[in-house]
Tab-separated table of C-alpha atoms in Angstrom:
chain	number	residue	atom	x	y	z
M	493	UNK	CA	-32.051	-42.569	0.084
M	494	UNK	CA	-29.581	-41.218	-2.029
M	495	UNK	CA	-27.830	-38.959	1.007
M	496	UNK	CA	-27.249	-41.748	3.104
M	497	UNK	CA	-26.545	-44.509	0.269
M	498	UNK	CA	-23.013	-41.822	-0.134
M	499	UNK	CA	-22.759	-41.246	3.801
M	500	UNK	CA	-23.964	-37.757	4.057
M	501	UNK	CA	-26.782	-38.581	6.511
M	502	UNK	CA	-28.050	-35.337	8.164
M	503	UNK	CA	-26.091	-33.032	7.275
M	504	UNK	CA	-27.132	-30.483	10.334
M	505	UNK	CA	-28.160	-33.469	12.912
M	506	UNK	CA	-25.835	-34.811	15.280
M	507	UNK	CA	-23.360	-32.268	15.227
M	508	UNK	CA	-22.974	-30.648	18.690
M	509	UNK	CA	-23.081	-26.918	17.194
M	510	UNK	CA	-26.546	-27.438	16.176
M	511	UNK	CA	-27.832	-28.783	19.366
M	512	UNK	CA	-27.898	-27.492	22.709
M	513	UNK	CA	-29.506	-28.808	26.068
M	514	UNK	CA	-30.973	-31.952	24.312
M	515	UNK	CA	-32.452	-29.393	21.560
M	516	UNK	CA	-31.643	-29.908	17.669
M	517	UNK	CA	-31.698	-25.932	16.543
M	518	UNK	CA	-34.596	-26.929	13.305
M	519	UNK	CA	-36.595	-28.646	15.584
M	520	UNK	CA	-36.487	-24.818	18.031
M	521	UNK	CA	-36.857	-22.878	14.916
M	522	UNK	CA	-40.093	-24.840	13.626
M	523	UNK	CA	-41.726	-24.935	16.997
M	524	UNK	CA	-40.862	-21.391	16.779
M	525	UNK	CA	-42.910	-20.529	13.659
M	526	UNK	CA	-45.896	-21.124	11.624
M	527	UNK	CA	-45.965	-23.462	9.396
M	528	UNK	CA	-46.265	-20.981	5.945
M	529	UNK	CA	-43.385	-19.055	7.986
M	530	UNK	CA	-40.989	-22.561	8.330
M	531	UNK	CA	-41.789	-23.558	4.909
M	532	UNK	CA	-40.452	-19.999	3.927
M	533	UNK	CA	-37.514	-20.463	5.826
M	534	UNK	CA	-36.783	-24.048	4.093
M	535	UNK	CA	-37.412	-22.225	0.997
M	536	UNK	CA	-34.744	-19.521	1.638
M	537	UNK	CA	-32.430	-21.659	2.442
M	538	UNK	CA	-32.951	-23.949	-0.325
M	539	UNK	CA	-32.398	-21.119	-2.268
M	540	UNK	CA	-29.329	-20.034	-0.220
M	541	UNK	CA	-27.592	-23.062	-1.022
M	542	UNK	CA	-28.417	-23.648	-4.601
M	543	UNK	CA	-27.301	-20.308	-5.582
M	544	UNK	CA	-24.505	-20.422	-4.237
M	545	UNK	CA	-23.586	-23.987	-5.204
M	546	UNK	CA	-21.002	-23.207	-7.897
M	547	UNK	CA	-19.064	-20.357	-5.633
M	548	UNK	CA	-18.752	-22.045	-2.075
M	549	UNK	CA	-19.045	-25.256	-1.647
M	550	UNK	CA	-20.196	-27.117	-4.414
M	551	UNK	CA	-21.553	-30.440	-3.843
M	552	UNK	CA	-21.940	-29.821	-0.042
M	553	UNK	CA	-24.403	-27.034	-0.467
M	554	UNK	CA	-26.604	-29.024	-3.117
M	555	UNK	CA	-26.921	-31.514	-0.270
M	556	UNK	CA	-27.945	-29.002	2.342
M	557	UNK	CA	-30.107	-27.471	-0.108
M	558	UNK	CA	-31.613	-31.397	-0.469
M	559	UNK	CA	-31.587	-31.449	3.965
M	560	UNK	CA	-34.058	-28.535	3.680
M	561	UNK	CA	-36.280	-29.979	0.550
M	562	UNK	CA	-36.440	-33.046	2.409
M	563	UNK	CA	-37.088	-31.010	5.792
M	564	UNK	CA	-40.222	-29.678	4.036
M	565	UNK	CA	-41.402	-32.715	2.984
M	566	UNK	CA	-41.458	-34.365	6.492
M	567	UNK	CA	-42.591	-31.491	7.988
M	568	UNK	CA	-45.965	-31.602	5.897
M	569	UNK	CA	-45.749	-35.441	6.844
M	570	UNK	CA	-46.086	-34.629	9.889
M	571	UNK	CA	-48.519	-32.140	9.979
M	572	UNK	CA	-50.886	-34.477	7.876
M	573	UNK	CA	-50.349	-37.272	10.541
M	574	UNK	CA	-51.823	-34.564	13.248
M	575	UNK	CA	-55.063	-33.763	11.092
């Protein structure tokens, strides 16, 4: 995909921060919530990031705003798998 074709990869996976005991900190958060409430929080933060885009960090927060787009997409992948 696009994100890895310019090295970005995941831009919150794999970095220790995010993960504690084994435990990727999305991964707590959607076990943690239903899924209208985790596709809200995706949402927000898409929304987060866009915004403030052309203030902060620029291209970086497009791409996290594309990690959380792309985070809601899988997720429903996944849920449709379990059906």
């Amino acid at each position: 995909d696009a994100q890895e074709s310019r090295g970005l990869g995941d831009v919150y996976k794999r970095q220790p921060h995010y993960n504690h005991a084994g435990i990727e900190c999305i991964e707590a958060i959607e076990a943690a919530l239903t899924p209208e409430e985790f596709r809200g929080y995706c949402k927000g933060n898409i929304i987060k990031y866009t915004w403030r885009e052309g203030y902060k960090n620029g291209d970086e927060d497009l791409d996290k705003s594309a990690w959380y787009t792309n985070r809601i997409r899988t997720y429903e992948e996944r849920m449709a798998e379990k059906r």
